[in-house]
XYZ file of C-alpha atoms in Angstrom:
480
model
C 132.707 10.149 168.740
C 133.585 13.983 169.762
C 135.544 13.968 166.561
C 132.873 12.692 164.334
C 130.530 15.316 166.556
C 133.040 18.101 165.729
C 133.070 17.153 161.954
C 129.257 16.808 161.941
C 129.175 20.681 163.329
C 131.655 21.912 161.264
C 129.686 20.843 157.983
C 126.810 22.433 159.204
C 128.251 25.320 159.903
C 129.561 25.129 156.334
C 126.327 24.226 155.250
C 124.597 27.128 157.209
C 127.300 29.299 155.833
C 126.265 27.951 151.761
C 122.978 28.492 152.979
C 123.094 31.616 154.128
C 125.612 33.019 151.450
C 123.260 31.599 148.721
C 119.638 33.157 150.595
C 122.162 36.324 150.704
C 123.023 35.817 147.114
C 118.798 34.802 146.215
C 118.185 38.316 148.019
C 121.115 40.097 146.225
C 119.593 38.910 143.199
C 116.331 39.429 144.233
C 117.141 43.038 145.275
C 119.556 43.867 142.342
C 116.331 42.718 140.151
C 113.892 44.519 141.495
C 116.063 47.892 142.075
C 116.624 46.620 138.195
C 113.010 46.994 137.182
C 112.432 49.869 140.006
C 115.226 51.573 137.738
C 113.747 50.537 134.469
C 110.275 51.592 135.135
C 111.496 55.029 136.833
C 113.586 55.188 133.809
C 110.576 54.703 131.209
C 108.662 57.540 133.106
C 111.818 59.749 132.884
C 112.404 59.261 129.278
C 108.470 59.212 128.327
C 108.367 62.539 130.194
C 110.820 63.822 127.702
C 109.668 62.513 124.746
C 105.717 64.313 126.471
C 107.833 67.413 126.759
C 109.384 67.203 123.322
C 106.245 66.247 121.690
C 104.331 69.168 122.635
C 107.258 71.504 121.287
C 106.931 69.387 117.916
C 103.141 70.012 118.156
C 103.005 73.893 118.783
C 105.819 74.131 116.105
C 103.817 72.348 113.477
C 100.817 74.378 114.349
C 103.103 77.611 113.513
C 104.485 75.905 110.150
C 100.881 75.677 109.253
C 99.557 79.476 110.483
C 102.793 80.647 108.586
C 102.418 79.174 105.344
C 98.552 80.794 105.327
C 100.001 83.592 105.529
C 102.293 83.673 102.794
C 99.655 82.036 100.604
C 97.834 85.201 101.927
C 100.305 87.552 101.245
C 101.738 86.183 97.702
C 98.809 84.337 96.320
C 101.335 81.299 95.543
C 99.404 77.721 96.583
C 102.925 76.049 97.559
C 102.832 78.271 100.884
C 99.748 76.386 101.996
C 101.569 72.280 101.729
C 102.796 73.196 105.276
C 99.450 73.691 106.359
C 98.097 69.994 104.726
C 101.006 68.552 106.030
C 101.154 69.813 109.653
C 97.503 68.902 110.436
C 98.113 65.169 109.585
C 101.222 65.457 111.683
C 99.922 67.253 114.344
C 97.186 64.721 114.460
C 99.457 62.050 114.894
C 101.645 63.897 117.636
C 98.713 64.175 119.614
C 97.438 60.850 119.606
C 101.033 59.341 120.062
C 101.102 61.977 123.130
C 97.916 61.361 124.664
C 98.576 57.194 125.216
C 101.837 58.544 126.952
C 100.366 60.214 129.425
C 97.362 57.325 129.887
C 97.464 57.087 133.135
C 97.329 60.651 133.930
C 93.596 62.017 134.216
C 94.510 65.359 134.505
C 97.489 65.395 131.850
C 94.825 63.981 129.474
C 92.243 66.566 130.275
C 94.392 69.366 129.433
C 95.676 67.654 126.109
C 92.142 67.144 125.126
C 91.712 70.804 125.515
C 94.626 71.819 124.029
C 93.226 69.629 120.718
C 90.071 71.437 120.707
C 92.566 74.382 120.336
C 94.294 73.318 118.204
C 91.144 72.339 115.761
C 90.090 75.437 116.080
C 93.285 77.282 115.499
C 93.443 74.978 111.998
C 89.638 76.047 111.492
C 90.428 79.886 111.264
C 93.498 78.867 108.747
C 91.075 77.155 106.837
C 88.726 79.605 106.624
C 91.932 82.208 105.810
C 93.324 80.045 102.872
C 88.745 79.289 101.251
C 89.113 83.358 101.638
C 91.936 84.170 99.787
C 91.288 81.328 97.099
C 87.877 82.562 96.233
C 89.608 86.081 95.713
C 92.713 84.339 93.638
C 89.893 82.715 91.657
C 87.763 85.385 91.114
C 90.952 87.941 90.105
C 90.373 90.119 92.652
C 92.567 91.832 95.200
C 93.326 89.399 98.543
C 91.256 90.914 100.891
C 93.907 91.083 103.733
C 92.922 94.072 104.915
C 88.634 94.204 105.170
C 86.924 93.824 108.512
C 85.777 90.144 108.090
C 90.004 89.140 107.362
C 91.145 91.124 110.586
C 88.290 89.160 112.639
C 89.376 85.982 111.393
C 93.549 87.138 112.037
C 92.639 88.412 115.488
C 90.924 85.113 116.595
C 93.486 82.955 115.266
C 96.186 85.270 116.930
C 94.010 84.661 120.649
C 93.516 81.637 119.626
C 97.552 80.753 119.055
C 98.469 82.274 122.121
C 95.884 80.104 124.044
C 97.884 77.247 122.664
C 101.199 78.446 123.828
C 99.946 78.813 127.284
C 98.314 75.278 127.138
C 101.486 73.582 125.368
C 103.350 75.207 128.796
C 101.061 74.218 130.871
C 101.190 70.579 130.101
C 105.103 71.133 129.873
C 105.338 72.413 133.703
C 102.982 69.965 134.951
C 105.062 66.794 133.047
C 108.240 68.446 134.105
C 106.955 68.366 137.929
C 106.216 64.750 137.359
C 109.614 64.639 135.780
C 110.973 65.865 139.155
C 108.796 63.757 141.151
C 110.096 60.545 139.635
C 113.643 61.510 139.447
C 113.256 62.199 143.501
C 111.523 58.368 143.841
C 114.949 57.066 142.264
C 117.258 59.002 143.933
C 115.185 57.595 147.182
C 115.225 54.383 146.440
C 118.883 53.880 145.559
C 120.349 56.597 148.406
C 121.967 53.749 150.106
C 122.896 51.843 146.688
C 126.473 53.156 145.341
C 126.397 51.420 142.467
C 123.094 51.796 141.468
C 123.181 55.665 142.312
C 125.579 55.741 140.185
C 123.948 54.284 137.513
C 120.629 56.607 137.605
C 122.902 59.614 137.993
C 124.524 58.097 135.160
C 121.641 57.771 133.516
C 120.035 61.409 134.497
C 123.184 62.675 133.142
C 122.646 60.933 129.872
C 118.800 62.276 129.518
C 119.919 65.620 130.462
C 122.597 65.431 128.148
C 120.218 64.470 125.681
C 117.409 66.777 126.659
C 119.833 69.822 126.196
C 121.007 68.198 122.777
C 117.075 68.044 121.302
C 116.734 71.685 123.218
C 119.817 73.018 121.169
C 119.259 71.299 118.090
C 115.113 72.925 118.021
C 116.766 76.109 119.328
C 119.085 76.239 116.281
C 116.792 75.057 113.715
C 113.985 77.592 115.320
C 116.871 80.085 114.865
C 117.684 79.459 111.447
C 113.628 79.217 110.507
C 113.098 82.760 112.411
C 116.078 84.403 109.984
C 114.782 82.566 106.938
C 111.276 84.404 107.672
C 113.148 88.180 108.826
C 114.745 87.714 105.530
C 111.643 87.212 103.631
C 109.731 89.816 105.696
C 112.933 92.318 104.541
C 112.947 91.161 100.862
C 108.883 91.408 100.738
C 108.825 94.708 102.169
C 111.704 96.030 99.540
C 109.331 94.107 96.523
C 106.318 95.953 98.051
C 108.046 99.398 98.472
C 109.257 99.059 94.819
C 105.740 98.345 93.948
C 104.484 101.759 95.209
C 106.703 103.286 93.333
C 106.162 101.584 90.424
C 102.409 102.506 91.020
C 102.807 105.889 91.558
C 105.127 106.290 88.540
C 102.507 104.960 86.057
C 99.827 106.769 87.853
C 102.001 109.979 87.233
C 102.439 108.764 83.305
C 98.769 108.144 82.706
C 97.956 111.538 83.916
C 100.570 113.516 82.476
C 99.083 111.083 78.789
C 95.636 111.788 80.184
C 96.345 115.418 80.181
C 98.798 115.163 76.565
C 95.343 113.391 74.701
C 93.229 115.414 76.098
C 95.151 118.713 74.673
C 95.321 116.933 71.321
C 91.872 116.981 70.881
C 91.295 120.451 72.196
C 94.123 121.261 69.287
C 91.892 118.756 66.989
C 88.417 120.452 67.803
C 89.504 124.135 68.094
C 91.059 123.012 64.213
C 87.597 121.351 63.153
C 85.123 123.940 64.559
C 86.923 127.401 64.452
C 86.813 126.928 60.701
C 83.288 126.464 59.792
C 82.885 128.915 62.333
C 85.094 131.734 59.882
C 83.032 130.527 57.271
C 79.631 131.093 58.780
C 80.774 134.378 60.260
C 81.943 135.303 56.884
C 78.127 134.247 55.416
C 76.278 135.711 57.953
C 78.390 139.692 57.415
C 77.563 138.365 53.607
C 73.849 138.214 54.672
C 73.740 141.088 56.397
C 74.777 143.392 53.786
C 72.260 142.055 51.745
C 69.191 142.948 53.748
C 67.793 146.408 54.910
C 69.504 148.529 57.577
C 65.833 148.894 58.793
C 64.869 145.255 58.983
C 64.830 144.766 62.606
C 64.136 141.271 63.100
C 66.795 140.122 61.067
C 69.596 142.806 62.935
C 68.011 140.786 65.930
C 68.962 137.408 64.411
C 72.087 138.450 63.155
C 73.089 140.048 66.798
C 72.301 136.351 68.029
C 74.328 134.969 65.780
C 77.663 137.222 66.177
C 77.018 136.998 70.091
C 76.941 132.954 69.935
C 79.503 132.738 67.542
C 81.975 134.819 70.068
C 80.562 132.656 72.848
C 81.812 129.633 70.616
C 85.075 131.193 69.595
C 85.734 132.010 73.495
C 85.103 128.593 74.784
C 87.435 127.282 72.664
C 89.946 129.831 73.840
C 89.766 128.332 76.860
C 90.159 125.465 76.018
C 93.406 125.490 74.481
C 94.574 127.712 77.257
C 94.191 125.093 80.223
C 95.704 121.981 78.050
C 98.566 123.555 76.236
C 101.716 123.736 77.560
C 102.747 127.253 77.663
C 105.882 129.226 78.306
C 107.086 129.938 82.198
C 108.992 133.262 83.609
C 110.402 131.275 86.630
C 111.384 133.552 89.854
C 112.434 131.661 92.959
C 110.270 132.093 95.778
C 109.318 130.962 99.512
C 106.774 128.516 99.356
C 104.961 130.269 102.060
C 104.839 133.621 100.962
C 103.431 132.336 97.547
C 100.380 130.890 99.649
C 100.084 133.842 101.490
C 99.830 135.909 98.660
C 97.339 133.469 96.868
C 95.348 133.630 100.379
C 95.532 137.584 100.300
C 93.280 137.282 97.005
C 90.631 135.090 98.545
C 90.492 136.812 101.849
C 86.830 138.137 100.684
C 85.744 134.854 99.816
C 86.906 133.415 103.149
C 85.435 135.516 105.497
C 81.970 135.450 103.541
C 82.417 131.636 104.316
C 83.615 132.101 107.950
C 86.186 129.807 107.225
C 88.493 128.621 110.116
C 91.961 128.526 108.501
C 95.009 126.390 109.841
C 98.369 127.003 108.310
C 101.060 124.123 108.906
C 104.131 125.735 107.394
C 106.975 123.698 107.627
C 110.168 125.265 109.057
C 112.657 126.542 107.430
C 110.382 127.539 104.656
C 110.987 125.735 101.414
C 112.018 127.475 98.377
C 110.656 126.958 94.814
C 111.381 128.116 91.157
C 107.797 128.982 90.223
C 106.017 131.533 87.740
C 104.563 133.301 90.112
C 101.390 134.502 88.925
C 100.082 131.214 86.737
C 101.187 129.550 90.479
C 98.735 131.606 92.573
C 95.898 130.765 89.873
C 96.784 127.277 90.803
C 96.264 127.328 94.271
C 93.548 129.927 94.579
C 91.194 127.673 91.827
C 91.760 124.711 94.887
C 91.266 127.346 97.690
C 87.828 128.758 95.759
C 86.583 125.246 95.328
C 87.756 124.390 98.681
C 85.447 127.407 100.003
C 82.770 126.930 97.474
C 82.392 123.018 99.066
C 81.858 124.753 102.540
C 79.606 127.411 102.190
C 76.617 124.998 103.816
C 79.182 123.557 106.637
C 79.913 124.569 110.143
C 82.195 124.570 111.447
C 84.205 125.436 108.050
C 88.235 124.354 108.179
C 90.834 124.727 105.937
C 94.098 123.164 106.392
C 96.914 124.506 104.854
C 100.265 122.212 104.976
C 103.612 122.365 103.603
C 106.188 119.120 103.811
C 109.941 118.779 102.897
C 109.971 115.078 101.299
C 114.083 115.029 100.486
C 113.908 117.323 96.927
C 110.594 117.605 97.237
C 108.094 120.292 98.580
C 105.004 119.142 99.411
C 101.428 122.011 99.762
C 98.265 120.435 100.870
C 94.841 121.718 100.912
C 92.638 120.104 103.126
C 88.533 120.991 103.472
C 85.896 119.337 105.457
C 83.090 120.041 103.316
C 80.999 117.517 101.230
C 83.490 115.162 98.990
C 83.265 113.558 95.970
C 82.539 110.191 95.463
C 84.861 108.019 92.960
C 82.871 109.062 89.956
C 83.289 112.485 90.653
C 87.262 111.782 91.396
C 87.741 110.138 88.190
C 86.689 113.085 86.354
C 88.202 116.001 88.255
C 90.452 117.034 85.873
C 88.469 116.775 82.640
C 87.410 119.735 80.568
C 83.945 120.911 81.209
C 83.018 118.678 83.766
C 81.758 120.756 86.986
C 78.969 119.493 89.886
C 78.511 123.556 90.100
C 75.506 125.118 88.978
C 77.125 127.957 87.874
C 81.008 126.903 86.514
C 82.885 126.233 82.962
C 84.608 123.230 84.255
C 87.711 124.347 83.448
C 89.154 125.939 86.689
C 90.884 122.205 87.700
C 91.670 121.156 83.986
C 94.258 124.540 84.080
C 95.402 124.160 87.592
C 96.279 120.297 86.521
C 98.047 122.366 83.321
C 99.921 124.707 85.147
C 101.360 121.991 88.109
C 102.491 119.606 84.803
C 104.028 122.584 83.294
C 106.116 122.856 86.603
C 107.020 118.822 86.001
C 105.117 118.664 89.494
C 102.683 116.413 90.189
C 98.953 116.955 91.681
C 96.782 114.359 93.728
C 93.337 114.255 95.058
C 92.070 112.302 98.228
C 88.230 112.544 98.866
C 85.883 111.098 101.167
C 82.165 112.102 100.117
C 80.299 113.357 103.021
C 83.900 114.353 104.633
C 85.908 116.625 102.907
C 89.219 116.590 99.921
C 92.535 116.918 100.135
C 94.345 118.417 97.532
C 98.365 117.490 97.052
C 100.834 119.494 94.681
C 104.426 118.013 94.728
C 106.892 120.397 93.344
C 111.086 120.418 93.097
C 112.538 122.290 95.765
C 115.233 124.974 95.348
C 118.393 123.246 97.460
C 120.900 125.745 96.929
């Protein structure tokens, strides 16, 4: 009976042990499963953190794809700049939608990423608005207007605008990597006293780090690579617009000095045509003139007018020839500086009648030039006289007198702040006969333009009406 009593205890302790290993085992497996999910679902959070976090840098780099290729549709005029811009407001779209159902349950996340959208609209707006611009100019053959008041407005709102995304896009990012931290604190929590599963979410930390810094050096690299592509398209645009200008000023330079060349043609042409029926009408009118009466008064008075015009005729065609022809030079080599004082010495009358304030920016060491002297000081003193002539109603009256060093170059400018010319006026300058003065032949400019091209120089005129002109004579500079 004790034995049978014995036996019956020992299977129940047996059966208490089976018992208790399998309710140990139920809760191992109950435990290990829900530290399983715990893991899985701290795990999810972790991972949809990063992809939040990754996301928004795929967003705001989208939205710079798309402000970048406006503006080298803007710059070049070619349409296949502006596909990144169709193509990173669909995507863009889509990265914010796929973004905003990760972070669902997040009121505040969500309220931030439906600011940063109206952003983000708006920053795509202003592109818009950039690209209708500049195809209405491309279509209507005009200049891109990248530099008038209503294109700077529209460039300095979408710059604001830009950097208000930036600080949004980093916003969200703190805030998601604080939540990032938050949950990666609940796991470490929950498995402190769990080896194996500690292991396992460092494990797995170290794999989404691992991965985090992977996507972070990978965008890093191709953000790298994108920022030298653009440096080197900045460089090779700046050397295509440099070699532009000079282009420009080259044929600006050619269609003056032909400008000049055609227009002493047909002084050579007219003097030809009219100086010989002139001869012969001189000739018919000494003819007529011995046939009448030395007392015949009236026609002595006719004749007289006759002679005096014919002179007058004869004279102006002079002229003429003298300020378009190309005439012979007696070079001396002299300081730049001493030839403008000396050319100033013969309008000192003239400039104190005016009161003129002058300023002389002489650069240092003086510049030397190979000049004839005296057809240079006409030169300069027909700017100076028209210079003072524009100021005789202004005060205060200033005159600005500068001389640059431009490598082989020497550089005089004349500067007034009396009443402009308008681009009509500008366009004209240097014609023969043309003159806004009441009293003038028109030809002061026409032989200061003939004396600078017979120095292979080069002259220029800036103007504002209302604000004064700036005259600009480029001549080779002695070296040696």
């Amino acid at each position: 009976m004790q034995t049978a009593l014995k036996e019956l205890q020992g299977d129940a302790r047996v059966r208490i042990g089976f018992i208790a290993a399998f309710i140990l085992l139920l809760f191992a497996i109950g435990l290990s499963t829900y530290n399983d999910n715990r893991l899985k679902q701290q795990t999810a959070l972790v991972y949809r953190t990063y992809e939040v976090v990754f996301d928004l840098e795929h967003l705001l780099s989208k939205t710079k794809d798309a402000e970048t290729g406006v503006r080298g549709f803007i710059t070049t005029g070619n349409k296949s700049f502006f596909q990144p811009f169709v193509g990173s407001k669909k995507s863009v779209d889509s990265v914010f939608q796929k973004t905003l159902a990760e972070t669902g349950d997040n009121a505040s996340q969500t309220g931030k990423l439906r600011q940063l959208k109206v952003l983000v609209d708006k920053q795509f707006q202003l592109l818009d608005q950039l690209y209708m611009v500049t195809a209405i100019a491309q279509r209507n053959n005009v200049l891109i207007p990248y530099a008038n008041d209503s294109m700077n407005v529209i460039l300095d709102e979408g710059k604001a605008t830009m950097d208000n995304i930036r600080l949004k896009v980093n916003e969200i990012q703190q805030a998601e990597r604080q939540l990032l931290k938050e949950r990666q604190d609940k796991v470490d929590s929950s498995f402190s006293n769990i080896n194996t599963f500690t292991v396992v979410v460092l494990g797995v930390a170290l794999i989404l780090f691992v991965f985090g810094l992977l996507i972070n050096l990978k965008e890093n690299n191709i953000r790298k690579l994108a920022s030298e592509r653009i440096k080197k398209y900045q460089h090779e645009l700046q050397q295509r617009i440099t070699q532009l200008d000079a282009a420009n000023e080259r044929l600006l330079r050619m269609k003056s000095e032909e400008k000049f060349a055609a227009t002493g043609r047909i002084a050579r042409t007219i003097a030809h045509e009219i100086r010989n029926p002139l001869t012969n009408i001189n000739l018919s009118v000494n003819q007529l003139q011995s046939d009448f009466l030395a007392d015949n008064e009236e026609a002595e008075f006719l004749f007289k007018i006759i002679y005096r015009n014919s002179d007058r005729i004869n004279h102006l065609i002079t002229e003429l020839l003298q300020s378009t022809k190309f005439a012979e030079l007696n070079f001396t080599v002299i300081g730049v500086d001493e030839l403008i004082d000396e050319t100033l010495q013969e309008a000192k009358d003239r400039m104190a009648l005016t009161e003129v304030k002058l300023t002389k920016l002489y650069n240092k060491p003086a510049p030397k030039i190979a000049v004839d002297v005296n057809k240079m000081k006409i030169a300069l003193l027909n700017i100076v006289i028209n210079a003072l002539e524009s100021m005789e109603k202004k005060q205060p009256a200033n005159l600005v007198i500068e001389t640059v060093m431009q490598d082989t170059k020497c550089e005089i400018k004349i500067s007034d702040n009396g009443g402009g010319m308008n681009e009509e006026t500008l366009g004209k300058i240097f014609e023969p006969y043309f003159t806004r003065k009441i009293k003038g032949g028109g030809l002061g400019l026409t032989n200061t333009q003939n004396i600078i091209l017979n120095h292979q120089g080069e002259i220029k005129v800036v103007s504002v009406e209302g604000q004064g002109t700036t005259f600009s004579i480029t001549l080779n500079a002695q070296l040696n």
